[in-house]
GROMACS .gro file of C-alpha atoms in nm:
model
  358
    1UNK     CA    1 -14.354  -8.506  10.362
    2UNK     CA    2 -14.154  -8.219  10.404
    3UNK     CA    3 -13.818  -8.383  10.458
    4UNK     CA    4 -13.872  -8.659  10.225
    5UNK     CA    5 -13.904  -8.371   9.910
    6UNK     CA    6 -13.572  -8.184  10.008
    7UNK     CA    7 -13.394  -8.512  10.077
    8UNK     CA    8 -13.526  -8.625   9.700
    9UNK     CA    9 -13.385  -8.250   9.607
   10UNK     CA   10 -13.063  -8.289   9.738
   11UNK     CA   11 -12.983  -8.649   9.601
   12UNK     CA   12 -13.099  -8.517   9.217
   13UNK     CA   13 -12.867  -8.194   9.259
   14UNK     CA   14 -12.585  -8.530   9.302
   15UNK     CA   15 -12.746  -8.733   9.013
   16UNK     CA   16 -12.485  -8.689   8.671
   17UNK     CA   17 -12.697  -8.903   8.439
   18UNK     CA   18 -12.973  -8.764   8.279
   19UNK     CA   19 -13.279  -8.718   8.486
   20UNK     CA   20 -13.679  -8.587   8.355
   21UNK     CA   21 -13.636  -8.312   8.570
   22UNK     CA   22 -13.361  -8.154   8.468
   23UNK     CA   23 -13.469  -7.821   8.568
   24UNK     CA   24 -13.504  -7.920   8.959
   25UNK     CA   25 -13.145  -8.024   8.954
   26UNK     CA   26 -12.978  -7.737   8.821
   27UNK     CA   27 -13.206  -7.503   9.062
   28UNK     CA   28 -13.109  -7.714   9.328
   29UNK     CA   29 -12.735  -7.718   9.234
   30UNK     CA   30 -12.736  -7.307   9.195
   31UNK     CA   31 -12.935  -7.324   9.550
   32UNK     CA   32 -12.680  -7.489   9.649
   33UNK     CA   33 -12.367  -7.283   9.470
   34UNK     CA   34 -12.533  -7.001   9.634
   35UNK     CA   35 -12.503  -7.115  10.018
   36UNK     CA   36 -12.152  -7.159   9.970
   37UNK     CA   37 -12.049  -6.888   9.784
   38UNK     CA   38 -12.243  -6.731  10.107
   39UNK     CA   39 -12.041  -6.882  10.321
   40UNK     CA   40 -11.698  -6.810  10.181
   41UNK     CA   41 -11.794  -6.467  10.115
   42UNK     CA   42 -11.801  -6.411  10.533
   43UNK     CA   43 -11.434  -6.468  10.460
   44UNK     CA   44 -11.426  -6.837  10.641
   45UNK     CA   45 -11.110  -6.863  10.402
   46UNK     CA   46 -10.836  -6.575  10.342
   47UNK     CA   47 -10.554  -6.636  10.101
   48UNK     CA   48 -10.281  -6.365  10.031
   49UNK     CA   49 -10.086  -6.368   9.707
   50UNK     CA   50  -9.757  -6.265   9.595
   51UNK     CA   51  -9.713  -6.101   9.237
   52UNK     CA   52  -9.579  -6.437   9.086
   53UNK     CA   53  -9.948  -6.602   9.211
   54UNK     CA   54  -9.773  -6.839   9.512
   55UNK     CA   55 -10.002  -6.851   9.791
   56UNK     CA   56  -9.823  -6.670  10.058
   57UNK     CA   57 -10.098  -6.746  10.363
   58UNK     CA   58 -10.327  -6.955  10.445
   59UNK     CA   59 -10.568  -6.765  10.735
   60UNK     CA   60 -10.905  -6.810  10.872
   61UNK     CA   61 -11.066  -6.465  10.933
   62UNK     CA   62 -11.441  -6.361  11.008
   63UNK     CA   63 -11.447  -6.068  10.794
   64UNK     CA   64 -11.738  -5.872  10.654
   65UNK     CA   65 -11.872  -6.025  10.326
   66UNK     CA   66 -11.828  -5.798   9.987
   67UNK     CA   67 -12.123  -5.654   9.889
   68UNK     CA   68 -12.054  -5.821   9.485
   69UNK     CA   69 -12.049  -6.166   9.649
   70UNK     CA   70 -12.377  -6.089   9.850
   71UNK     CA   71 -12.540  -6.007   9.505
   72UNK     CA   72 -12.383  -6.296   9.343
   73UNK     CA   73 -12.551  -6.572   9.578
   74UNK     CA   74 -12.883  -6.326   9.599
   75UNK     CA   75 -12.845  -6.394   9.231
   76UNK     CA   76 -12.763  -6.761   9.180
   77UNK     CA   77 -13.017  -6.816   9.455
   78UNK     CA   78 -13.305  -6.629   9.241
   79UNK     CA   79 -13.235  -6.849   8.947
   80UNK     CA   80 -13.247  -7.165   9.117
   81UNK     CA   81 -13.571  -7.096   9.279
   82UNK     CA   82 -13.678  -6.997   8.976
   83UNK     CA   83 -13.592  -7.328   8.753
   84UNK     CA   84 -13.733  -7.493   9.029
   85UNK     CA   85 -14.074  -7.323   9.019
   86UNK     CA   86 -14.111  -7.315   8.649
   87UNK     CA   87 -14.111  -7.722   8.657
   88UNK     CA   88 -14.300  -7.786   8.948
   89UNK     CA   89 -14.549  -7.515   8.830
   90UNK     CA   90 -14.555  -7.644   8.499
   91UNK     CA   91 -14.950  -7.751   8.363
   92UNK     CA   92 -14.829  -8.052   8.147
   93UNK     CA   93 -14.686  -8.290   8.388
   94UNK     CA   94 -14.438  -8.562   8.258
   95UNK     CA   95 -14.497  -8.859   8.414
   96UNK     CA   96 -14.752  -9.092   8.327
   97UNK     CA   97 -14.921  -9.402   8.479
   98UNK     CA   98 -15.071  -9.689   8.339
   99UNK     CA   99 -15.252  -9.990   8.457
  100UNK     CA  100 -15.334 -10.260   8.221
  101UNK     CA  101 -15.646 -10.475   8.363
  102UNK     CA  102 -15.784 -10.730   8.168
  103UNK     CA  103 -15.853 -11.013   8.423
  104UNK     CA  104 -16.191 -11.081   8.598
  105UNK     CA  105 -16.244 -10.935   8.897
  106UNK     CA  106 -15.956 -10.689   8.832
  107UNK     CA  107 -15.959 -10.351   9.017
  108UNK     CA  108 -15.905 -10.091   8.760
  109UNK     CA  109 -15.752  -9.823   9.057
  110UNK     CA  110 -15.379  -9.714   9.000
  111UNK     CA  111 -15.183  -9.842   9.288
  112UNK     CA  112 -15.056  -9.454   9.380
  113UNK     CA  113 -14.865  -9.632   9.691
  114UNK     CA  114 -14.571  -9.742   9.438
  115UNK     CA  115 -14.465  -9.368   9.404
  116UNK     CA  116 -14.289  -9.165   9.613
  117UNK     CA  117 -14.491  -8.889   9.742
  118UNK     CA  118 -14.234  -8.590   9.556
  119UNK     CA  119 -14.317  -8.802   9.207
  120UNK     CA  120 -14.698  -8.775   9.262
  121UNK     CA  121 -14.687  -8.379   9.216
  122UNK     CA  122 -14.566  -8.451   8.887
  123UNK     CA  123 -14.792  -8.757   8.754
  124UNK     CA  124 -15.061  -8.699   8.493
  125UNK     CA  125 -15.428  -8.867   8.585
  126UNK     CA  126 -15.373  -9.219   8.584
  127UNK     CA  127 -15.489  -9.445   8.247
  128UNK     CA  128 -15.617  -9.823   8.235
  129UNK     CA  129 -15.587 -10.050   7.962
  130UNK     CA  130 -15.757 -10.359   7.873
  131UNK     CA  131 -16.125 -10.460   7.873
  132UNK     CA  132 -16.268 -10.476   8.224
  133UNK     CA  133 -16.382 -10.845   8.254
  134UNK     CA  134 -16.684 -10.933   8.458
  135UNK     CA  135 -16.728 -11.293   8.582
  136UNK     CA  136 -16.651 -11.488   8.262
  137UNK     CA  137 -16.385 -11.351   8.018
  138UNK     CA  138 -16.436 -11.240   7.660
  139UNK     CA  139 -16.142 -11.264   7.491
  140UNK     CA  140 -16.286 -11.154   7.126
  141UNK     CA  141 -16.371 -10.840   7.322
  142UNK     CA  142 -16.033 -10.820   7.456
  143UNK     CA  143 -15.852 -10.854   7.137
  144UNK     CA  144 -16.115 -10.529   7.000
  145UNK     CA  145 -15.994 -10.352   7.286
  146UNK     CA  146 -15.637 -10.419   7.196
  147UNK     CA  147 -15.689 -10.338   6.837
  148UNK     CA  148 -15.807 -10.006   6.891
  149UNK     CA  149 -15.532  -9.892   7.142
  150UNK     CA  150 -15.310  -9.972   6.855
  151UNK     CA  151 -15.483  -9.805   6.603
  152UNK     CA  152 -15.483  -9.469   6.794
  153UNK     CA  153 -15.123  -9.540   6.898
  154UNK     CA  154 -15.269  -9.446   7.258
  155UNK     CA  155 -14.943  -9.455   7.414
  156UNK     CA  156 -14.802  -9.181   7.147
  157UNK     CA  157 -15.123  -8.959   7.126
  158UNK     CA  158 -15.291  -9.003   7.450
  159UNK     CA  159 -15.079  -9.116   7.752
  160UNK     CA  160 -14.732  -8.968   7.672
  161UNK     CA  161 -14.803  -8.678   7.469
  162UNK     CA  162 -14.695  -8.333   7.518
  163UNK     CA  163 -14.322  -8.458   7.551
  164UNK     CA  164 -14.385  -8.720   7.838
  165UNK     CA  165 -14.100  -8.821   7.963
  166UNK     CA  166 -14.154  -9.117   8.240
  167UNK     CA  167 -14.392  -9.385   8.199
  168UNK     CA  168 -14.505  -9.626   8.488
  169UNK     CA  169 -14.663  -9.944   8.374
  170UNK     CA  170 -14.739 -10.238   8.516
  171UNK     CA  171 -15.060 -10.452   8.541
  172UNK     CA  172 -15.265 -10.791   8.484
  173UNK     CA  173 -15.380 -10.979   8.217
  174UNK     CA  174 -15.344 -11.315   7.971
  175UNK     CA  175 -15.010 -11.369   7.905
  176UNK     CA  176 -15.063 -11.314   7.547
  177UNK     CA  177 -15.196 -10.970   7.560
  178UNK     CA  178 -14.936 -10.850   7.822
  179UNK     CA  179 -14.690 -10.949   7.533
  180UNK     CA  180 -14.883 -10.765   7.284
  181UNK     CA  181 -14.917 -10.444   7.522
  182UNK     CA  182 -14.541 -10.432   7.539
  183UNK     CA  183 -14.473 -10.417   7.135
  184UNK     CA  184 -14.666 -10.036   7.219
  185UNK     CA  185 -14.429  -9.914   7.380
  186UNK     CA  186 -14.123 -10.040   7.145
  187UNK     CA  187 -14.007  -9.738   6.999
  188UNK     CA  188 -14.130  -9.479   7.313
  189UNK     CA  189 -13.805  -9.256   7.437
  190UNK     CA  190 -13.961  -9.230   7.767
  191UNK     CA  191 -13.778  -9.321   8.115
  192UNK     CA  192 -13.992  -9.666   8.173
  193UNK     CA  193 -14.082  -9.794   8.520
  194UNK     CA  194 -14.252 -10.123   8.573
  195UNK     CA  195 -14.409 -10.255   8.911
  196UNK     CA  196 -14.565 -10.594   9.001
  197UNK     CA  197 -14.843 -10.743   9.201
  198UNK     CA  198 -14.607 -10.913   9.457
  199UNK     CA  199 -14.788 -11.173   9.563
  200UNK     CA  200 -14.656 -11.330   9.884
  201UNK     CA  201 -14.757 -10.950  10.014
  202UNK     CA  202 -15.035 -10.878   9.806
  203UNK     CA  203 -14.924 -10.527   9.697
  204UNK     CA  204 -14.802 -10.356   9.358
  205UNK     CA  205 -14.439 -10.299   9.438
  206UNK     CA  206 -14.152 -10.080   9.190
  207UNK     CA  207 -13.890 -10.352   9.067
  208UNK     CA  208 -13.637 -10.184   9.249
  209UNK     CA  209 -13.459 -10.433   9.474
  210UNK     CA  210 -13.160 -10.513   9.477
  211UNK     CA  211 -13.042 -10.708   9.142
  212UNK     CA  212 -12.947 -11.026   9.180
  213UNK     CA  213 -12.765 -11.111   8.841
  214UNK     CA  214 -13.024 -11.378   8.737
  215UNK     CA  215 -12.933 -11.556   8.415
  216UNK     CA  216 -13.086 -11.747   8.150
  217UNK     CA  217 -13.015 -12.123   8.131
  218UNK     CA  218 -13.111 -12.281   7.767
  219UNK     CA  219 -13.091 -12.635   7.782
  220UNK     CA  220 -13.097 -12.752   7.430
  221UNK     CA  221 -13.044 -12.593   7.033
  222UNK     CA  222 -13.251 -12.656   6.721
  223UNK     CA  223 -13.145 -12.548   6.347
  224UNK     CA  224 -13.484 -12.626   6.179
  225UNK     CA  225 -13.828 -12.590   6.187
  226UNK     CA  226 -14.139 -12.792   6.187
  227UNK     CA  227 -14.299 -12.861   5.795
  228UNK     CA  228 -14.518 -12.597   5.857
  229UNK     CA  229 -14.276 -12.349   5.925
  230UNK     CA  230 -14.322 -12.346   6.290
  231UNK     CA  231 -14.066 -12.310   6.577
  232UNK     CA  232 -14.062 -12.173   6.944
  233UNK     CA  233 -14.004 -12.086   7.259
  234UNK     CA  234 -14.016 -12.208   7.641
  235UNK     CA  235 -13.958 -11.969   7.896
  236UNK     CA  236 -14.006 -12.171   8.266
  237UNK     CA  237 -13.939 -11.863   8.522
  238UNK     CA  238 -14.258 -11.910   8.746
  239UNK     CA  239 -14.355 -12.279   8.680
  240UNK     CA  240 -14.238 -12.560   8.485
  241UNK     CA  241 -14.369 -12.607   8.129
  242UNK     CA  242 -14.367 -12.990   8.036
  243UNK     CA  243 -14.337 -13.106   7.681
  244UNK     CA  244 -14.622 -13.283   7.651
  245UNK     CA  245 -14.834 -12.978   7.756
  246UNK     CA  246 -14.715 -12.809   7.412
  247UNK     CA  247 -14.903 -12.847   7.091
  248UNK     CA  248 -14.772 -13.179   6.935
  249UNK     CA  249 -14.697 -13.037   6.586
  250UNK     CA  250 -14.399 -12.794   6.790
  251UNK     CA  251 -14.296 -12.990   7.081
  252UNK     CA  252 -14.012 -13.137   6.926
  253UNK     CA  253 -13.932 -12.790   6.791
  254UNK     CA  254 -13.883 -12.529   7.084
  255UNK     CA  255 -13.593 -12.346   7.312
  256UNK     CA  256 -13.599 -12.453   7.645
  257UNK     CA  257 -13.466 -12.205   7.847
  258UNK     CA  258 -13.470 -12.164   8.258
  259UNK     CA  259 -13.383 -11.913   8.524
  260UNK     CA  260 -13.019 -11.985   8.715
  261UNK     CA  261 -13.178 -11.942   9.045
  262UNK     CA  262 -13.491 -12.171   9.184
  263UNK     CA  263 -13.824 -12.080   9.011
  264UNK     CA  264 -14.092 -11.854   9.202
  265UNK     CA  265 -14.363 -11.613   9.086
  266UNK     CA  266 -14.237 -11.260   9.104
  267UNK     CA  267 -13.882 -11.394   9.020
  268UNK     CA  268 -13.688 -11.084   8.853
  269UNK     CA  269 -13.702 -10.785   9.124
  270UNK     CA  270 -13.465 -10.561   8.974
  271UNK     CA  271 -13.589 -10.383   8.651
  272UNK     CA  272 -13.202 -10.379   8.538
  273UNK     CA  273 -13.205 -10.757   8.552
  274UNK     CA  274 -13.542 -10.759   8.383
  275UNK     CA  275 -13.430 -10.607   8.082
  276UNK     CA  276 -13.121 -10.842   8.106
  277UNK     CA  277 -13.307 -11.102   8.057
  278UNK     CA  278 -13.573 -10.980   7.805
  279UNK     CA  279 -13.255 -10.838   7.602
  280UNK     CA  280 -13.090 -11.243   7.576
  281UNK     CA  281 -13.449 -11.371   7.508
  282UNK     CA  282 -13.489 -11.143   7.235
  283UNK     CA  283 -13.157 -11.291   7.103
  284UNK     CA  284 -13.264 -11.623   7.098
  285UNK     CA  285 -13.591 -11.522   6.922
  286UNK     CA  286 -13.418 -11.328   6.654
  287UNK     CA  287 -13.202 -11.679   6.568
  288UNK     CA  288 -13.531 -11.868   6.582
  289UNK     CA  289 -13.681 -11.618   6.343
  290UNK     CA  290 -13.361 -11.616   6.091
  291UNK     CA  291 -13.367 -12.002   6.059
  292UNK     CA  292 -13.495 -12.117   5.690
  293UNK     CA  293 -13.799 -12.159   5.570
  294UNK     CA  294 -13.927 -12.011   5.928
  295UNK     CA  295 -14.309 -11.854   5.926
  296UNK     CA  296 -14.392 -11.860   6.275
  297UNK     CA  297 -14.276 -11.841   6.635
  298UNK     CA  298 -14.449 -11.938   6.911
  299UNK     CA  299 -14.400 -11.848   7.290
  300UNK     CA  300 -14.475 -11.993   7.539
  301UNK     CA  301 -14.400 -11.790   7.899
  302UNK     CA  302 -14.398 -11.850   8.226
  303UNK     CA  303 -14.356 -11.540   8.347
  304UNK     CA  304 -14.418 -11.251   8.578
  305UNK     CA  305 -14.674 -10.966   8.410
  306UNK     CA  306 -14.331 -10.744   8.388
  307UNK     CA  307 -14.133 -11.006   8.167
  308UNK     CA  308 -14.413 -11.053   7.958
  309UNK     CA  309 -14.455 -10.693   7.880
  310UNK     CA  310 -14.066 -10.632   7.839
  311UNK     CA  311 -14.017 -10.915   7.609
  312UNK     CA  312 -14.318 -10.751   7.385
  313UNK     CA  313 -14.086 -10.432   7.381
  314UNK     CA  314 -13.860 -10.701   7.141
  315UNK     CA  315 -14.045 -10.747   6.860
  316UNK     CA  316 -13.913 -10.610   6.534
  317UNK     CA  317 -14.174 -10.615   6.267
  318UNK     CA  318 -13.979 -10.701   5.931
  319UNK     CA  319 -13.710 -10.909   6.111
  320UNK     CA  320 -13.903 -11.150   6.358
  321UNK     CA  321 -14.163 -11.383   6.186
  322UNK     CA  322 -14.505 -11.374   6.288
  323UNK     CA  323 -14.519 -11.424   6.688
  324UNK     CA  324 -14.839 -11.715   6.816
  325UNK     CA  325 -14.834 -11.608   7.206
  326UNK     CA  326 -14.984 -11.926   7.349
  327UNK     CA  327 -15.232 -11.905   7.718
  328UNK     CA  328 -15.202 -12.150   7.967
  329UNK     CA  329 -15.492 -12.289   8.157
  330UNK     CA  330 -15.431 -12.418   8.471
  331UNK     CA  331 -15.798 -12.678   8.494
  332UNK     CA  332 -15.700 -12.845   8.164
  333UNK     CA  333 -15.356 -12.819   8.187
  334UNK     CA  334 -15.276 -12.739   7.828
  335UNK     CA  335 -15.260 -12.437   7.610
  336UNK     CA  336 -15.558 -12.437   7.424
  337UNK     CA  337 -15.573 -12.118   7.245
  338UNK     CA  338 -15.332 -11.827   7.105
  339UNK     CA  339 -15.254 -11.474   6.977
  340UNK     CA  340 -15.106 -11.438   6.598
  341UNK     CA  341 -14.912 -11.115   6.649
  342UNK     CA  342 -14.816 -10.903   6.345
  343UNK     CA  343 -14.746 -10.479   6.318
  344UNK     CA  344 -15.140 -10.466   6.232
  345UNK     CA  345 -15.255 -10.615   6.572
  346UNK     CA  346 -15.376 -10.957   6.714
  347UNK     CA  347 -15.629 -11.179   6.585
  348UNK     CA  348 -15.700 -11.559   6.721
  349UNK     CA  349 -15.462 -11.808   6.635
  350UNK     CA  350 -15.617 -12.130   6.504
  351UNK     CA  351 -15.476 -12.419   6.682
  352UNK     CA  352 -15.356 -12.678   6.374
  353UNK     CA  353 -15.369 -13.029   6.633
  354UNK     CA  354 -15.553 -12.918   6.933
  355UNK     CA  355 -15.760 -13.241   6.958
  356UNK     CA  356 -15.389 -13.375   6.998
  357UNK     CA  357 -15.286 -13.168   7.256
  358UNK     CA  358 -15.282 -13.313   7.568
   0.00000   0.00000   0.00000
């Protein structure tokens, strides 16, 4: 425990890009300017001048240290301790944690083991979002749930006030409410973290392998939309989504698009390749929305929980259309209902042709 904080101290004194504890690493580095002026002091290094400034010598010595350079690293040392204390001591801690469960059966416990044990000093109690679900789900209930975490902007006045300044998020639920979860947390200026249940292991895990450059593949282009104004979306990263599973009134209407690497369920490991990837989707949904006479877009993901939250981060009320987030169920094999997404929340989408869809 011990040795794992001061190696985490040492590597942020090294860290030049901005970090949310920026106190810690300017303690550390004054720590650490004090030590050496310290050890220079003892005279480890003597160099002689001439008048014009050109070193003369070059000696090693073991002199006496001056009693000014004593005070200075007694005095750099003080302030570093003391930036250090004032931001581990501090009563508002910055980091938050947030579980979204909305699946039955779900456990609603934070999965602590994803953090490093120098983060958990600084992590505020841990917050769950989502309906519980019992045996059978209730997705009117759900979408209440939903509604009210928006109107309370929870993530603003609840989970990351006080000047939060990391977030880690990460959870289960229907694909279209893990969409609609991520348009929360489009305009936060927090440092975001997202794990995944890793399912070949069973456990939460950070996305912080190793990133493997995964690409999008889009196999086809459309310039119009349906006579209803309708157009979408198919995202196959953890399965394959076949036409005729689509509604009938869009399947001749939708983006195709595929992963450059094999499909598998927790795909994207690397949160910089997540965000990739969300980034280029959001590119394609922006041209979708921009075609004419455009009302609608519909998605429909195959996707880890992750994606599916980062691509809600995306929407831009007042230039996407209206997003339909379509759910997948596996026994029929069909999508047979659907959240209408706008900047006032999510109500049930009203399938036009679902006796058609097969």
């Amino acid at each position: 425990m011990k040795w794992e904080r001061f190696k985490w101290l040492i590597i942020l004194a090294f860290k030049w890009n901005k970090t949310a504890y920026p106190k810690t690493k300017w303690g550390v580095r004054l720590c650490l300017a004090a030590m050496a002026s310290s050890f220079f002091s003892f005279g480890v290094v003597d160099i002689q001048f001439k008048n014009e400034f050109i070193v003369d010598t070059l000696n090693l010595t073991g002199q006496e240290p001056s009693l000014y350079s004593m005070y200075l690293s007694a005095f750099l040392a003080l302030i570093g301790t003391a930036l250090i204390y004032s931001e581990w001591n501090i009563k508002t801690r910055h980091t938050a944690k947030v579980l979204i469960s909305a699946l039955p059966g779900m456990s609603d416990v934070f999965p602590d083991n994803i953090l490093d044990s120098t983060e958990k000093a600084f992590c505020r109690e841990a917050v769950t979002l989502g309906k519980g679900q019992d045996i059978e789900e209730n997705i009117e209930l759900q979408i209440k749930r939903f509604n009210a975490e928006l109107e309370i902007n929870i993530f603003k006045r609840f989970i990351l006030q006080e000047k939060g300044q990391r977030l880690y998020i990460g959870g289960l639920a229907r694909i279209p409410f893990l969409v609609s979860y991520g348009t929360l947390l489009r305009n936060l200026s927090s440092e975001l973290f997202y794990f995944d249940k890793f399912h070949h292991k069973g456990e939460w895990q950070l996305l912080s392998c190793e990133n493997e450059k995964i690409e999008i593949i889009q196999k086809n282009e459309i310039d119009s939309v349906n006579e209803n104004g309708d157009v979408g979306i198919v995202v196959n990263f953890t399965t394959e989504i076949k036409k005729h599973q689509l509604p009938s009134n869009v399947q001749e209407y939708v983006i195709e698009i595929s992963p450059s690497i094999a499909r598998e369920r927790n795909l994207i490991k690397n949160q910089d390749n997540l965000q990739h990837i969300s980034k280029n989707i959001g590119v394609i949904i922006d041209k979708l929305s921009a075609l004419p006479k455009c009302k609608r877009v519909h998605l429909f993901l195959s996707v880890q929980s992750s994606l599916a939250i980062e691509i809600g981060r995306r929407y831009q009320e007042g230039t996407h259309k209206k997003w339909i987030i379509h759910n997948y169920d596996a026994e029929s094999g069909r999508y047979h209902w659907a959240l209408e997404l706008s900047k006032f929340g999510v109500v049930t989408y009203e399938y036009l042709d679902i006796s058609k869809t097969n």
